[in-house]
Coordinates of C-alpha atoms in Angstrom, one line a residue:
M787 CA 0.0 0.0 0.0
A788 CA 1.0 3.6 -0.5
S789 CA 1.8 4.3 3.2
D790 CA 4.2 1.3 3.3
T791 CA 6.0 2.4 0.1
V792 CA 6.6 5.9 1.5
Y793 CA 7.7 4.4 4.8
F794 CA 10.2 1.8 3.6
N795 CA 11.7 4.2 0.9
A796 CA 12.6 6.7 3.7
H797 CA 13.9 4.2 6.3
S798 CA 17.6 4.4 7.1
S799 CA 19.9 4.8 10.1
T800 CA 22.3 7.3 11.6
I801 CA 25.2 7.0 14.0
L802 CA 25.0 9.7 16.6
S803 CA 28.0 11.6 18.1
S804 CA 27.7 9.4 21.2
G805 CA 28.3 6.3 19.0
R806 CA 24.7 5.1 19.3
T807 CA 23.0 3.9 16.2
Y808 CA 19.3 4.8 15.5
S809 CA 17.3 3.5 12.6
H810 CA 14.6 6.0 11.5
V811 CA 12.5 7.5 8.8
H812 CA 13.8 10.8 7.5
I813 CA 12.1 12.9 4.8
P814 CA 13.3 16.4 4.3
P815 CA 10.7 19.2 4.0
A816 CA 9.8 21.0 0.9
G817 CA 9.9 24.7 0.9
N818 CA 9.5 26.3 4.3
K819 CA 7.5 23.6 6.1
P820 CA 8.8 22.5 9.5
Y821 CA 9.7 19.0 10.5
I822 CA 7.5 16.7 12.6
L823 CA 9.0 14.3 15.1
F824 CA 7.0 11.2 15.8
L825 CA 7.8 8.9 18.8
H826 CA 6.3 5.4 19.1
G827 CA 5.6 3.2 22.0
F828 CA 5.4 -0.5 22.9
P829 CA 5.1 -2.9 21.1
G830 CA 5.7 -0.6 18.1
T831 CA 8.3 0.8 15.9
S832 CA 8.4 3.8 13.5
Y833 CA 6.1 1.7 11.3
L834 CA 3.1 2.5 13.5
W835 CA 3.3 6.1 12.1
R836 CA 3.2 5.0 8.5
H837 CA -0.1 6.7 7.7
Q838 CA 1.0 10.0 9.3
I839 CA 4.4 9.8 7.5
A840 CA 2.6 9.4 4.1
H841 CA 0.0 12.1 4.8
F842 CA 2.3 14.8 6.1
S843 CA 5.3 14.2 3.8
E844 CA 2.8 14.6 0.9
R845 CA 2.0 18.0 2.3
S846 CA 5.7 19.1 2.3
Y847 CA 6.4 18.6 6.0
G848 CA 9.7 17.2 7.0
I849 CA 9.5 13.9 8.9
V850 CA 11.7 12.2 11.5
V851 CA 10.5 9.0 13.1
P852 CA 13.1 7.0 15.1
D853 CA 12.9 3.4 16.0
L854 CA 13.5 4.1 19.7
L855 CA 16.2 2.4 21.7
G856 CA 15.8 -1.3 21.8
Y857 CA 13.7 -1.5 18.6
R858 CA 14.5 -2.7 15.0
G859 CA 17.8 -1.3 13.7
S860 CA 18.5 0.9 16.6
D861 CA 20.9 -0.2 19.3
K862 CA 19.7 -2.7 21.8
P863 CA 21.7 -2.3 25.0
T864 CA 21.1 -4.9 27.7
E865 CA 22.0 -2.6 30.7
L866 CA 19.0 -0.7 32.2
E867 CA 21.1 2.4 32.6
A868 CA 20.9 3.0 28.9
Y869 CA 17.1 3.3 29.2
R870 CA 17.1 6.3 31.4
L871 CA 14.6 8.8 29.9
K872 CA 17.2 11.6 30.1
K873 CA 19.7 9.6 28.1
M874 CA 17.1 8.7 25.5
A875 CA 16.0 12.3 25.3
E876 CA 19.6 13.3 24.6
D877 CA 19.7 10.7 21.9
V878 CA 16.5 12.1 20.2
I879 CA 17.9 15.6 20.3
S880 CA 21.2 14.4 19.0
L881 CA 19.4 12.6 16.1
L882 CA 17.5 15.9 15.2
E883 CA 20.8 17.7 15.2
A884 CA 22.5 15.1 13.0
L885 CA 19.7 15.4 10.5
S886 CA 19.9 19.3 10.6
V887 CA 16.3 19.6 12.0
G888 CA 15.5 23.0 13.5
S889 CA 12.6 23.9 15.7
C890 CA 9.8 21.3 14.9
F891 CA 6.5 19.8 16.0
A892 CA 6.6 16.7 18.3
V893 CA 4.0 14.0 18.4
A894 CA 4.1 10.9 20.7
H895 CA 2.1 7.9 21.7
D896 CA 2.3 5.3 24.5
W897 CA 6.0 5.0 25.8
G898 CA 6.9 7.7 23.3
S899 CA 4.6 10.0 25.4
F900 CA 6.6 9.4 28.5
L901 CA 9.8 10.1 26.6
L902 CA 8.3 13.3 25.0
S903 CA 7.3 14.4 28.5
R904 CA 11.0 14.5 29.6
I905 CA 12.1 15.9 26.3
A906 CA 9.6 18.8 26.9
N907 CA 11.1 19.2 30.4
Y908 CA 14.8 19.2 29.3
Y909 CA 14.4 21.0 25.9
P910 CA 11.3 23.2 26.2
D911 CA 12.5 25.7 23.6
R912 CA 13.5 23.1 21.0
F913 CA 9.9 22.6 19.7
L914 CA 7.1 24.6 18.1
A915 CA 4.4 22.6 19.9
F916 CA 3.6 19.2 21.4
T917 CA 1.0 16.5 20.8
W918 CA 0.4 13.5 23.1
L919 CA -1.8 10.6 21.9
A920 CA -3.6 8.3 24.3
I921 CA -1.0 8.8 27.1
A922 CA -0.9 12.4 28.2
Y923 CA 2.0 14.6 29.4
S924 CA 3.3 13.5 32.8
P925 CA 5.5 15.8 34.9
P926 CA 8.3 14.5 37.2
S927 CA 6.5 13.1 40.2
G928 CA 9.0 11.3 42.5
R929 CA 9.3 7.6 43.1
F930 CA 7.4 5.4 40.6
S931 CA 5.2 2.8 42.3
V932 CA 3.3 0.5 40.0
D933 CA 1.6 -1.0 43.1
K934 CA 0.1 2.4 44.0
I935 CA -1.0 3.0 40.5
N936 CA -2.7 -0.4 40.3
A937 CA -4.3 0.1 43.7
D938 CA -5.6 3.5 42.7
S939 CA -7.0 2.2 39.4
E940 CA -8.7 -0.8 41.1
A941 CA -10.4 1.6 43.5
K942 CA -11.5 4.0 40.7
L943 CA -12.1 1.6 37.8
G944 CA -12.4 -1.9 39.3
Y945 CA -9.3 -3.3 37.6
P946 CA -5.5 -2.7 37.7
F947 CA -4.7 -1.1 34.4
F948 CA -0.9 -1.7 34.9
G949 CA -1.4 -5.3 36.2
Y950 CA 0.6 -6.6 33.2
W951 CA 3.8 -4.8 34.4
E952 CA 4.4 -7.6 36.9
F953 CA 4.4 -10.1 34.0
F954 CA 6.7 -7.9 31.9
N955 CA 9.3 -7.8 34.7
E956 CA 9.5 -11.6 35.2
S957 CA 12.6 -13.5 34.1
K958 CA 10.8 -16.0 31.8
T959 CA 8.6 -13.4 30.0
V960 CA 11.0 -12.6 27.1
E961 CA 11.3 -16.3 26.2
L962 CA 7.5 -16.8 26.4
L963 CA 6.7 -13.7 24.2
D964 CA 9.4 -14.5 21.7
G965 CA 7.9 -17.9 21.3
N966 CA 4.4 -16.6 20.9
V967 CA 4.7 -13.4 18.8
E968 CA 1.3 -13.7 17.1
S969 CA -0.5 -14.5 20.3
F970 CA 1.0 -11.5 22.2
L971 CA 0.4 -9.0 19.4
T972 CA -3.2 -10.0 18.7
L973 CA -3.8 -9.6 22.5
L974 CA -2.8 -6.0 22.2
F975 CA -4.0 -5.2 18.7
A976 CA -7.4 -6.5 19.5
S977 CA -10.5 -6.2 17.3
D978 CA -12.5 -5.9 20.6
P979 CA -11.1 -3.2 22.9
E980 CA -12.6 -4.9 25.9
Q981 CA -10.1 -7.7 25.4
V982 CA -7.4 -5.5 26.8
K983 CA -9.4 -4.8 29.9
T984 CA -10.2 -8.5 30.5
S985 CA -7.2 -10.4 29.2
F986 CA -4.2 -8.0 29.4
C987 CA -4.6 -5.6 32.3
P988 CA -5.5 -7.9 35.3
Y989 CA -2.7 -9.6 37.2
G990 CA -1.7 -12.8 35.4
A991 CA -4.1 -12.4 32.5
A992 CA -1.5 -11.6 29.8
R993 CA 0.7 -14.5 31.0
A994 CA -2.2 -16.9 30.8
W995 CA -3.2 -15.7 27.4
V996 CA 0.3 -16.1 25.9
T997 CA 1.0 -19.3 27.7
A998 CA -2.1 -20.8 26.1
G999 CA -1.1 -19.5 22.7
K1000 CA -4.4 -17.8 22.3
T1001 CA -5.0 -15.5 19.3
S1002 CA -7.8 -13.1 18.3
P1003 CA -9.0 -11.6 15.0
L1004 CA -7.2 -8.6 13.7
P1005 CA -9.0 -5.3 13.9
H1006 CA -10.3 -3.8 10.6
F1007 CA -7.6 -1.1 10.6
I1008 CA -4.7 -3.6 10.3
T1009 CA -4.4 -5.8 7.2
S1010 CA -2.8 -9.3 7.4
A1011 CA 0.1 -8.0 5.4
E1012 CA 0.7 -5.1 7.8
F1013 CA 0.4 -7.5 10.8
K1014 CA 3.0 -9.8 9.2
T1015 CA 5.4 -6.8 8.7
H1016 CA 4.8 -5.6 12.2
S1017 CA 5.3 -9.1 13.7
S1018 CA 8.7 -9.4 11.9
F1019 CA 10.1 -6.6 13.9
F1020 CA 9.8 -8.7 17.1
S1021 CA 10.2 -12.2 15.7
P1022 CA 13.3 -14.3 16.5
S1023 CA 12.9 -15.7 13.0
Y1024 CA 14.2 -12.3 11.9
G1025 CA 16.8 -11.9 14.6
E1026 CA 14.5 -9.8 16.8
S1027 CA 13.1 -10.1 20.3
F1028 CA 10.8 -8.4 22.8
G1029 CA 13.7 -8.4 25.3
P1030 CA 15.2 -4.9 24.6
P1031 CA 11.9 -3.2 24.4
L1032 CA 10.8 -4.6 27.7
N1033 CA 13.8 -2.9 29.3
W1034 CA 11.8 0.3 29.2
Y1035 CA 9.4 -1.2 31.7
K1036 CA 12.2 -2.7 33.9
A1037 CA 14.1 0.6 34.0
M1038 CA 11.0 2.5 35.1
L1039 CA 10.2 -0.1 37.8
S1040 CA 13.8 0.2 39.1
N1041 CA 13.2 4.0 39.5
I1042 CA 16.3 4.7 37.4
N1043 CA 14.9 8.1 36.4
L1044 CA 14.5 9.4 40.0
A1045 CA 17.9 11.2 40.3
D1046 CA 17.6 12.8 36.8
D1047 CA 14.0 13.9 37.5
A1048 CA 15.1 15.7 40.6
T1049 CA 17.4 18.0 38.6
I1050 CA 14.7 19.3 36.4
P1051 CA 13.9 22.9 37.4
A1052 CA 10.4 23.4 38.8
N1053 CA 9.5 25.9 36.1
N1054 CA 10.2 23.2 33.5
H1055 CA 7.6 20.9 35.0
H1056 CA 5.0 23.1 33.2
V1057 CA 4.6 22.9 29.4
T1058 CA 4.1 26.4 28.0
K1059 CA 4.2 25.6 24.3
P1060 CA 0.9 25.0 22.4
T1061 CA -0.3 21.4 23.2
L1062 CA -2.8 19.0 21.8
F1063 CA -3.9 15.9 23.7
I1064 CA -5.8 13.2 21.7
A1065 CA -7.6 11.0 24.1
C1066 CA -9.0 7.5 23.2
A1067 CA -12.5 6.8 24.5
K1068 CA -12.0 3.0 24.4
D1069 CA -8.5 2.9 25.9
Y1070 CA -8.7 0.8 29.1
V1071 CA -5.0 1.4 30.0
A1072 CA -4.8 5.1 29.3
V1073 CA -8.3 6.0 30.5
P1074 CA -9.1 9.5 29.0
R1075 CA -10.7 11.0 32.1
L1076 CA -7.7 10.2 34.3
Q1077 CA -5.1 11.2 31.6
E1078 CA -6.7 14.6 31.2
E1079 CA -7.1 15.2 34.9
G1080 CA -3.4 14.5 35.4
M1081 CA -2.3 16.7 32.5
K1082 CA -4.4 19.8 32.9
P1083 CA -2.6 21.4 35.9
W1084 CA 0.7 21.3 34.1
V1085 CA -0.1 22.5 30.6
R1086 CA -0.9 26.1 30.1
D1087 CA -2.0 26.1 26.4
L1088 CA -4.0 22.9 26.1
R1089 CA -6.5 21.6 23.6
V1090 CA -8.1 18.2 24.1
K1091 CA -9.8 16.1 21.4
E1092 CA -11.3 12.7 22.3
M1093 CA -11.8 10.1 19.6
D1094 CA -13.9 7.0 19.4
S1095 CA -10.9 4.7 19.4
A1096 CA -9.0 2.1 21.3
H1097 CA -5.3 2.6 22.1
W1098 CA -3.9 2.5 18.5
V1099 CA -5.6 5.7 17.5
Q1100 CA -3.0 6.7 14.8
L1101 CA -4.1 3.5 13.0
Q1102 CA -7.8 3.1 13.9
R1103 CA -8.6 6.8 13.3
R1104 CA -5.8 7.7 10.9
E1105 CA -7.8 10.3 8.9
E1106 CA -9.2 11.9 12.0
V1107 CA -5.8 12.0 13.7
N1108 CA -4.3 13.5 10.6
R1109 CA -7.0 16.2 10.4
A1110 CA -6.6 17.0 14.1
L1111 CA -2.8 17.3 13.7
Q1112 CA -3.1 19.4 10.6
N1113 CA -5.5 21.8 12.1
F1114 CA -3.3 22.1 15.2
F1115 CA -0.2 22.7 13.1
N1116 CA -2.0 25.3 11.0
E1117 CA -3.1 27.1 14.2
V1118 CA 0.5 27.2 15.5
E1119 CA 2.0 28.1 12.1
G1120 CA -0.5 30.9 11.8

């Protein structure tokens, strides 16, 4: 399809000044259009942004979409220290500099949203505006406790929306996921959003699903060919693994970001640049009401748009997302 052609034709890699290698999509702008930086989450790669890449490059915007640390052709360090958000933020900025990208728009989803939050804290003047999809901006907030988060969500929603983090931190999980790629990915890329609530979030549910090798039908917004391509980025048959991407979770659970977060000036906890948050009405992990409540006190120029979508909104509501982003960019560009 057209989105895949644009994507693969623009995919390459860059060695940063630090020695790190990042694979990425890079398309220079035409005329005076700015660049857009897109940051993906788990279990994704730059490929999750293929529809936005095709749409905005056709409209002359420059595009930079890295495969974040641990994914695809980017470096895959084993030590958790490498997955500090500050270090990965430095990598992203270094990549922008290596590609001669000036002030630009930044758009993020899932784990990319956590990373963009710290990028906004460390480099607030580097960007024209920010957009968070599904998972909202989150300021530095001290020690991370998944147990507290799960207890709070059980009290408010009746289920632990981070219950799967326990499974992701277990020693045998990588082997189990690597041996059941289709099972795991169809659990997350579900045709029925409720599946995430019942078979992924609760304690032990994801482990039980993958151990049993269960699968579910693909949603209408992912073709079988696209799913095959996406699966290859995590399959041992192609030399890949879920191990490095899971290091993002393990690093967060170890509170490896605590000392770095403490150095961020209090003024930088607030986002002052124009900001758009796209909430997903059927996301049972990033619940829109809770995401917006946590974000509002910290963002001074905020627009919120909720879409009838599960977590993968850039795929499920690709045209609506593209319109919302385009309208926002037009507003900022004047």
